[in-house]
mmCIF file of C-alpha atoms in Angstrom:
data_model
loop_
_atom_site.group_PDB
_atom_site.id
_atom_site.type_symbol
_atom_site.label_atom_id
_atom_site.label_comp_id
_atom_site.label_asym_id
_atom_site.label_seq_id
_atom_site.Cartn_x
_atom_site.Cartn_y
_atom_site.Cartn_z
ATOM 1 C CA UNK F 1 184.701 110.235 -27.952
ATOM 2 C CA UNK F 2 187.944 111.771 -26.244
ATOM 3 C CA UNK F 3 186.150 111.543 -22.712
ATOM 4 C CA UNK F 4 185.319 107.742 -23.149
ATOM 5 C CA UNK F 5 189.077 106.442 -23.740
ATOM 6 C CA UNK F 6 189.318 105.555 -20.344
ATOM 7 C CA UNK F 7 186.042 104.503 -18.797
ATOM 8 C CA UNK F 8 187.332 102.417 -15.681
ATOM 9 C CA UNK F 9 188.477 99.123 -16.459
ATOM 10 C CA UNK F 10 187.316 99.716 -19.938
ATOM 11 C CA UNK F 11 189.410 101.251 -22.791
ATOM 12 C CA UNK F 12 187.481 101.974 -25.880
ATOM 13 C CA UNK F 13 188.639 100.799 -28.891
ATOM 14 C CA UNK F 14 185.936 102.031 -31.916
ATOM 15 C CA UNK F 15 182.177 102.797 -32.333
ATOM 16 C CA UNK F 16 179.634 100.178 -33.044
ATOM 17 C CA UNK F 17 177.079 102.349 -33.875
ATOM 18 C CA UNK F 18 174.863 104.821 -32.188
ATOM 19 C CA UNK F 19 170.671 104.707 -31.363
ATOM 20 C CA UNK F 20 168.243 107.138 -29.750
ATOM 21 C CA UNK F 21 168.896 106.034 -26.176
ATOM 22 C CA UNK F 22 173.113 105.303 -26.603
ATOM 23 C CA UNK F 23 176.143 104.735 -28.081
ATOM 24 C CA UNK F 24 177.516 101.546 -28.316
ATOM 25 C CA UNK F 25 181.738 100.931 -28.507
ATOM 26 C CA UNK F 26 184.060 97.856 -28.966
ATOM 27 C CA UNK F 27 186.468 97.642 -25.516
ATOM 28 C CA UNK F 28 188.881 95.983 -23.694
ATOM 29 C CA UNK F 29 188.125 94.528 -20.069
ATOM 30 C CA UNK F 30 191.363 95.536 -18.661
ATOM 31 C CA UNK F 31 191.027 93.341 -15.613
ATOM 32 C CA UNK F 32 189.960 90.497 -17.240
ATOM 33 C CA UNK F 33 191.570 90.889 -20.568
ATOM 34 C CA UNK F 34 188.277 90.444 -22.957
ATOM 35 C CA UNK F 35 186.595 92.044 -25.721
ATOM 36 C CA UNK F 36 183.070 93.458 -24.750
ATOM 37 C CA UNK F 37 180.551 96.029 -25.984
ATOM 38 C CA UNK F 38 180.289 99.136 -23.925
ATOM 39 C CA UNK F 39 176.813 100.865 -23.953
ATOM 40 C CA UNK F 40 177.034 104.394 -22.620
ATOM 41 C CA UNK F 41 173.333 106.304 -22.433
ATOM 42 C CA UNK F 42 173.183 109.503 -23.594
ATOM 43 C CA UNK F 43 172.434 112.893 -21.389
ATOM 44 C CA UNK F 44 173.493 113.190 -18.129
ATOM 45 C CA UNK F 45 172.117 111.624 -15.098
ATOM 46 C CA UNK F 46 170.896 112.947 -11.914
ATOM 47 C CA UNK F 47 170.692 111.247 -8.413
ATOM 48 C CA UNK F 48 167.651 109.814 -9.051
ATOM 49 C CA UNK F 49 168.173 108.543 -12.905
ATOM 50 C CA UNK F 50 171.422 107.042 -11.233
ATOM 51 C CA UNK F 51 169.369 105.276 -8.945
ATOM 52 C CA UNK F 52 166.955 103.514 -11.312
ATOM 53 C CA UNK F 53 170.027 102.632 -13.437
ATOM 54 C CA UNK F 54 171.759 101.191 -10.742
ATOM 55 C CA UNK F 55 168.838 98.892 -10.189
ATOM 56 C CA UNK F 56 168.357 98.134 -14.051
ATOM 57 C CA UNK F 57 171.708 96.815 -13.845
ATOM 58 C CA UNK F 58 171.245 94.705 -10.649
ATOM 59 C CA UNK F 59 168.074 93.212 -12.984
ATOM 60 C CA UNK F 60 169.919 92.609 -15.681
ATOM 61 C CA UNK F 61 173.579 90.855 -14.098
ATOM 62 C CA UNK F 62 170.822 88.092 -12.801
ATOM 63 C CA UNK F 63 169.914 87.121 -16.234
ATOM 64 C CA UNK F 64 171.050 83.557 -17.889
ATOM 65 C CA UNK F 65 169.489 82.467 -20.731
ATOM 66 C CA UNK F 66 171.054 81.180 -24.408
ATOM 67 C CA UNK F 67 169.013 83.645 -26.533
ATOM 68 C CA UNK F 68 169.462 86.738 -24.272
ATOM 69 C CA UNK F 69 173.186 88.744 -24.290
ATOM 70 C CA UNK F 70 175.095 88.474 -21.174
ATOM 71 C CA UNK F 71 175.595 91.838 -18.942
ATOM 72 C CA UNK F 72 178.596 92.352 -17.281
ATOM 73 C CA UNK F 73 178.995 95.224 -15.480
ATOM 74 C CA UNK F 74 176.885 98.686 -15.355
ATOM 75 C CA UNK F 75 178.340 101.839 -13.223
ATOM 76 C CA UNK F 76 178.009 105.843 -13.486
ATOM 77 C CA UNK F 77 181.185 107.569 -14.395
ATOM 78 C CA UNK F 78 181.357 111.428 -14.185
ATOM 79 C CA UNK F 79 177.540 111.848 -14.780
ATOM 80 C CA UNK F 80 177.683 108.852 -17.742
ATOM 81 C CA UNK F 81 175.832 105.583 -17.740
ATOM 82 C CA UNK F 82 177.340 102.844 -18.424
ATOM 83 C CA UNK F 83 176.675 98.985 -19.058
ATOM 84 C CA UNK F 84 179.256 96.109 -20.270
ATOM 85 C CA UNK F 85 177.799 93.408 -22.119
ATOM 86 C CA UNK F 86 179.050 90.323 -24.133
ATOM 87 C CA UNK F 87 180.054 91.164 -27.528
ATOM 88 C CA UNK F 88 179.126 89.617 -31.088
ATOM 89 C CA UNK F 89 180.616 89.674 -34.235
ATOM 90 C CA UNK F 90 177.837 88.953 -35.567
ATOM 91 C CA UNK F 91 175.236 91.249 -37.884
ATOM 92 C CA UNK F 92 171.375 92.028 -36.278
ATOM 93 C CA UNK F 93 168.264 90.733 -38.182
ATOM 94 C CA UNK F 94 167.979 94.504 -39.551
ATOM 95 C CA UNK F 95 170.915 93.923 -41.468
ATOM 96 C CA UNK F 96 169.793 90.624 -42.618
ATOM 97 C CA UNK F 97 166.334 91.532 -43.752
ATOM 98 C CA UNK F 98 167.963 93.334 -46.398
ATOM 99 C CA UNK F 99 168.776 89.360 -47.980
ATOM 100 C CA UNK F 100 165.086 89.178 -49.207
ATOM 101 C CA UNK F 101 162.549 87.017 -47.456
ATOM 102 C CA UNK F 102 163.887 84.532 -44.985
ATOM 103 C CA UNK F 103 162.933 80.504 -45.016
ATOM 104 C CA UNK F 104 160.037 79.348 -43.448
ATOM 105 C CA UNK F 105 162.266 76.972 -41.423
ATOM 106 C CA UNK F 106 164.597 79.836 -40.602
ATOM 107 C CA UNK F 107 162.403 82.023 -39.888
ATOM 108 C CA UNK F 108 160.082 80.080 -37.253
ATOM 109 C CA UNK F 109 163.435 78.527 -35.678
ATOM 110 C CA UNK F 110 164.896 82.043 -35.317
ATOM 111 C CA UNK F 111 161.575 83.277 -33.662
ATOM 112 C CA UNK F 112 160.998 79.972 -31.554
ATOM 113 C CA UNK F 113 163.683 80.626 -29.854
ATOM 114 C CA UNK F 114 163.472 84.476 -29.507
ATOM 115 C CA UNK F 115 159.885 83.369 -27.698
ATOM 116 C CA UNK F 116 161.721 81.073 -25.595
ATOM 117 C CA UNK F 117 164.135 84.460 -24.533
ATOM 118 C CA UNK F 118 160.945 86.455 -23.969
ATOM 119 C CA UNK F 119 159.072 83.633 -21.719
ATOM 120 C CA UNK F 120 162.577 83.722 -19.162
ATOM 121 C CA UNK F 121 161.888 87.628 -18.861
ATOM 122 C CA UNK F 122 158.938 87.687 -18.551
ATOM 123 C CA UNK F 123 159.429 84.617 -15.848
ATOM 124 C CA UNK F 124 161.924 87.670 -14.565
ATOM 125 C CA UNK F 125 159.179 89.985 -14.355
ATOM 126 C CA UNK F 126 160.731 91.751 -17.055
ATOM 127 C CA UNK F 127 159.175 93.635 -20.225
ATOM 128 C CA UNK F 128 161.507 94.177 -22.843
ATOM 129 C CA UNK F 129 159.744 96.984 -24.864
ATOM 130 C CA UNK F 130 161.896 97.296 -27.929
ATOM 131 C CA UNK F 131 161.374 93.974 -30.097
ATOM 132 C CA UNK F 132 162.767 94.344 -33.174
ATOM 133 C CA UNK F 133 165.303 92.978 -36.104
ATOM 134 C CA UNK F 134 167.850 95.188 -34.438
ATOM 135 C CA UNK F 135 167.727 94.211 -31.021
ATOM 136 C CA UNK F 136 168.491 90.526 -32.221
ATOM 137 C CA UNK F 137 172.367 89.663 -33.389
ATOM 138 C CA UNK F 138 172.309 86.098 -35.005
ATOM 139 C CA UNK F 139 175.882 83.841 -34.201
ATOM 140 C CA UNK F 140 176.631 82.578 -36.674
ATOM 141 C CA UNK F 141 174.954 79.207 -36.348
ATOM 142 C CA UNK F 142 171.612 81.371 -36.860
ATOM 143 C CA UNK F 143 171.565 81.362 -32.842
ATOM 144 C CA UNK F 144 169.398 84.885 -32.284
ATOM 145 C CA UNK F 145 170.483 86.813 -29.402
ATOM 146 C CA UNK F 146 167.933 89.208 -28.066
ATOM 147 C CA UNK F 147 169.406 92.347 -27.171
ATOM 148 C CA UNK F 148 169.164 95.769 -25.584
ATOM 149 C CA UNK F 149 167.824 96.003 -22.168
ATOM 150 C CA UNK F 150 168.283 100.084 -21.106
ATOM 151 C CA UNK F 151 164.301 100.008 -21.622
ATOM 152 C CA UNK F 152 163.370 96.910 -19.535
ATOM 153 C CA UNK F 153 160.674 97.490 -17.223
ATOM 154 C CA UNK F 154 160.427 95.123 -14.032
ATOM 155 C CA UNK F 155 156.814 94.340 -13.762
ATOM 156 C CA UNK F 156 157.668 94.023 -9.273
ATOM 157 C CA UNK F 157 158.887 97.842 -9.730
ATOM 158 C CA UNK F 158 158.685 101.297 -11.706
ATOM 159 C CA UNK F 159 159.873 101.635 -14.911
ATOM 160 C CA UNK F 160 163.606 102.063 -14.405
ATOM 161 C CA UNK F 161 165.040 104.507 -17.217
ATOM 162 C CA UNK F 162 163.146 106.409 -19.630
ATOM 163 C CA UNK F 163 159.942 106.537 -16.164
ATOM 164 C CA UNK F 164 156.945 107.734 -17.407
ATOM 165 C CA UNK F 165 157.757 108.166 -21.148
ATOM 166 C CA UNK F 166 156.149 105.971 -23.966
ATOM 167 C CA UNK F 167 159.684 103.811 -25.877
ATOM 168 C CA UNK F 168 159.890 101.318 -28.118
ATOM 169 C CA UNK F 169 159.587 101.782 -32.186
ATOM 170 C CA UNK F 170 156.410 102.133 -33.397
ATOM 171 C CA UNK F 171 156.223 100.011 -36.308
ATOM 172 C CA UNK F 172 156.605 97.023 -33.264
ATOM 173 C CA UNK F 173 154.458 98.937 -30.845
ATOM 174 C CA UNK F 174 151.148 97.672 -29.999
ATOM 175 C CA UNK F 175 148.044 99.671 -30.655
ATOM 176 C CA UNK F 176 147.113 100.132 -27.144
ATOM 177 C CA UNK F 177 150.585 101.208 -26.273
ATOM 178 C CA UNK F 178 150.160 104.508 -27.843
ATOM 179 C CA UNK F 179 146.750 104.789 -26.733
ATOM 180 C CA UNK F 180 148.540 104.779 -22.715
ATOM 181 C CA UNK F 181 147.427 101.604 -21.605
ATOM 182 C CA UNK F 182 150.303 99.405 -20.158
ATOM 183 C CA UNK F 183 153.261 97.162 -21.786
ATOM 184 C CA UNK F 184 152.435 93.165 -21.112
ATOM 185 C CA UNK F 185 153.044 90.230 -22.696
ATOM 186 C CA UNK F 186 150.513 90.767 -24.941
ATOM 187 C CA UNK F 187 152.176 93.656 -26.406
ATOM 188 C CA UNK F 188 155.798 91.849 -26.431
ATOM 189 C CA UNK F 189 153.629 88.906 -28.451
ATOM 190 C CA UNK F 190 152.604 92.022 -31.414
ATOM 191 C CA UNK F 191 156.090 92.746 -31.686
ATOM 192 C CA UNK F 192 157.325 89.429 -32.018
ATOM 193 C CA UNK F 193 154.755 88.754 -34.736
ATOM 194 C CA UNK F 194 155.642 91.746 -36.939
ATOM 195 C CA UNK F 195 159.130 90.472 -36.724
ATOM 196 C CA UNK F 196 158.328 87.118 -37.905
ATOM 197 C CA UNK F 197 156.338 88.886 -40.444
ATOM 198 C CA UNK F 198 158.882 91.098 -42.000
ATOM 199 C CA UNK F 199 161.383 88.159 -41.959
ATOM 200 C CA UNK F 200 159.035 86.140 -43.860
ATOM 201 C CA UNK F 201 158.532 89.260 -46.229
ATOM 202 C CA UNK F 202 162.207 90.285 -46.201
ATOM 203 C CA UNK F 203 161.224 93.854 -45.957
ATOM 204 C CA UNK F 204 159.383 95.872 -42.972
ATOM 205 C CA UNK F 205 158.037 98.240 -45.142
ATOM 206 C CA UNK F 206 154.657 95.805 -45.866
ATOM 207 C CA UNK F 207 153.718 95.338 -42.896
ATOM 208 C CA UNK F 208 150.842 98.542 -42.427
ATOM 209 C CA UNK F 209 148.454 96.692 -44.697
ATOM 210 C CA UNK F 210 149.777 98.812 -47.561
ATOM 211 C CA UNK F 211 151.697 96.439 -49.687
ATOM 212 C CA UNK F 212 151.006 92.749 -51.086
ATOM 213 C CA UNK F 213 149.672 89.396 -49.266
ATOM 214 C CA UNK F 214 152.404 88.137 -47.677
ATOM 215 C CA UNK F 215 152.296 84.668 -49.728
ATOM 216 C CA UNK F 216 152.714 86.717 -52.605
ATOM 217 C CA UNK F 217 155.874 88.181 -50.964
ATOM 218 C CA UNK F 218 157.298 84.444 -49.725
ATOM 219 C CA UNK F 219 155.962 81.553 -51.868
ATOM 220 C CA UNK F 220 156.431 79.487 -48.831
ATOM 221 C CA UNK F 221 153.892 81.131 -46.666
ATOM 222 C CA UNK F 222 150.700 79.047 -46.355
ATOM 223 C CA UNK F 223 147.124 80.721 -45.071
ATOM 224 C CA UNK F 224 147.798 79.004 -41.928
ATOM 225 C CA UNK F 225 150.703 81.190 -41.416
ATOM 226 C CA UNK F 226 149.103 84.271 -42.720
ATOM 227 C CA UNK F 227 146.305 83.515 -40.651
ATOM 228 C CA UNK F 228 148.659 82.996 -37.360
ATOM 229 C CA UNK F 229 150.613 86.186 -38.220
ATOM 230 C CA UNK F 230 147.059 87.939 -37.973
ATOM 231 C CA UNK F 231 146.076 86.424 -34.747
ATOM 232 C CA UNK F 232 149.166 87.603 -32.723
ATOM 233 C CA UNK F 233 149.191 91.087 -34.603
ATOM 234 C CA UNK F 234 145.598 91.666 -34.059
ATOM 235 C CA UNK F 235 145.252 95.205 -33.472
ATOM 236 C CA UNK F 236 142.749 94.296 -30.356
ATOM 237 C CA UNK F 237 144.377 93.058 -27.346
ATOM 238 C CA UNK F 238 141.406 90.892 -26.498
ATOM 239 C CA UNK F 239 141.337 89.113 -30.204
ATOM 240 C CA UNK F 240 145.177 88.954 -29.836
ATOM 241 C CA UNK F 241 146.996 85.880 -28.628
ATOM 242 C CA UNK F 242 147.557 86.521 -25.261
ATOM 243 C CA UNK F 243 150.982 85.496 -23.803
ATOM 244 C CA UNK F 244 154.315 84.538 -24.798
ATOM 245 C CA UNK F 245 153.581 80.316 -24.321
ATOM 246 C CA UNK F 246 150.367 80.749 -26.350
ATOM 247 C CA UNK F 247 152.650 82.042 -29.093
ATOM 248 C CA UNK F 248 154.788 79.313 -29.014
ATOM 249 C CA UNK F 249 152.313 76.791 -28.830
ATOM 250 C CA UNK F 250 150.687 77.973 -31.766
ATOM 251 C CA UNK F 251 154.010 78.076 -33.724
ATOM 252 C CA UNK F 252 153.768 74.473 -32.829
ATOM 253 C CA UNK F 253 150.916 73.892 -33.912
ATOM 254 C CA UNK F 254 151.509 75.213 -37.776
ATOM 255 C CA UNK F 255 154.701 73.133 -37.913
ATOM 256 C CA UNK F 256 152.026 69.519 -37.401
ATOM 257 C CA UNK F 257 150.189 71.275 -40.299
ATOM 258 C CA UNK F 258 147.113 71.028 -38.525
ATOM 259 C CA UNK F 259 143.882 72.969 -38.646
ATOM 260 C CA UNK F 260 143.137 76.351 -39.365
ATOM 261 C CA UNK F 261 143.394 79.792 -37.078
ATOM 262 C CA UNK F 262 140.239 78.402 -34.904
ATOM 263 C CA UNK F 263 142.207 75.447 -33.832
ATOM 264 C CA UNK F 264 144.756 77.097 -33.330
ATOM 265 C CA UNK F 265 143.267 79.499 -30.561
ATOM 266 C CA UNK F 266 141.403 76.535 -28.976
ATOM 267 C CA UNK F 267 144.898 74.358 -28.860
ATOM 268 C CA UNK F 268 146.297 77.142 -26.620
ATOM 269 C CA UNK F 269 142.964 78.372 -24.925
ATOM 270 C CA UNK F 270 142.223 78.585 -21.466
ATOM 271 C CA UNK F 271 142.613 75.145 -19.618
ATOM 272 C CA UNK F 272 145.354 74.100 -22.453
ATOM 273 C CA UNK F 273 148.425 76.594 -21.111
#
């Protein structure tokens, strides 16, 4: 901690917590005078690792959407990545899935709008790789904020950090990622339904096929939305739903109440995107 009071313009203030890939700190923006969240990646970096970093970061300044947190800055210092990023006050969905199972209306807003974040990256050309509760902060006007972009992979280059080494959590990994085939949209679209699984089940421990129906878990949850869960966490990537805008289309589609898991594939099959 001693070697990060003074990191540039930044002056650390406290931890925030600490992951496999970071360490994340409360600090002041001593130019501009603002609270952010500093990210500093562990190990040390070599010319090459600096490099792809330093591109990362290029990515990531460009990026403007509502539902995705705002980079700052990103540098090196003395063999230490760095990147500055909008801070939140605010707790992640981990925390909140602790609350028990989440509204149906909460629930699909919350992950609406996380699709909506997804569809601008991917309009980016970028993969996030690690959906989950804890990569989303909600504001406090349930506003999710998708998080964490050290493992982004721009589809126009090589993966950036982390090259050639399978990330992400498993419980949100697709099938075929562990299996080496590549990260798409596809596999962003499995981890976004196990999320809006385990918020509708208020757990993520149920998810593995090992614990109740999830109706029996939320009394809300209709066979429609067991049924859409299914399609978009279908362990095949050619039974799954296959982009981010077919998700959200199909989301849609349960909110008219109409139709079962059939029409729901042909409403957002080819010639309908």
């Amino acid at each position: 901690m001693d070697s990060y009071e003074d990191l540039g313009r930044y002056q650390i203030i406290r931890s925030l917590g600490a992951g496999a890939f970071g360490q994340v700190f409360l600090a002041n923006d001593k130019t501009l005078e603002r609270r952010v969240a500093i990210k500093i990646l562990n190990g040390d970096m070599d010319q090459d690792g600096e490099n792809r970093f330093i591109r990362e970061v290029e990515i990531c300044l460009k990026l403007r959407h509502p539902n995705v947190i705002t980079i700052y800055d990103g540098s090196v210092t003395r063999g230490k990545a760095y990147i500055a990023m909008e801070y939140l006050a605010s707790k992640d969905l981990g925390q909140i899935l602790s609350a028990g199972p989440m509204s149906i209306e909460k629930a699909v807003s919350i992950v609406d709008k996380l699709a909506d974040a997804l569809i601008y990256l991917h309009s980016e050309n970028i993969i996030h790789r690690d959906v989950k509760p804890q990569n989303v902060m909600l504001k406090d006007d349930d506003e999710p904020v998708l998080m964490d972009f050290n493992l982004g992979l721009d589809l126009n280059r090589t993966a950036l950090t982390n090259t050639g080494l399978i990330v992400g959590t498993p419980q949100y990994m697709a099938p075929e990622i562990a299996a080496g085939m590549p990260y798409s949209g596809a596999t962003e679209v499995y981890a976004l339904g196990v999320l809006f699984h385990n918020l509708l089940a208020g757990s993520v421990a149920s998810f593995q096929g090992d614990g109740p129906p999830l109706s029996e878990l939320n009394s809300e949850v209709t066979q429609q939305y067991e049924e859409f869960i299914n399609w978009v966490t279908n362990p095949s990537p050619a039974s799954r739903c296959r982009s981010m805008k077919e998700f959200k289309k199909g989301l849609a589609k349960l909110q008219t109440k109409k139709g079962d898991r059939t029409e729901l594939v042909e409403a957002v099959g080819p010639g309908n995107k």
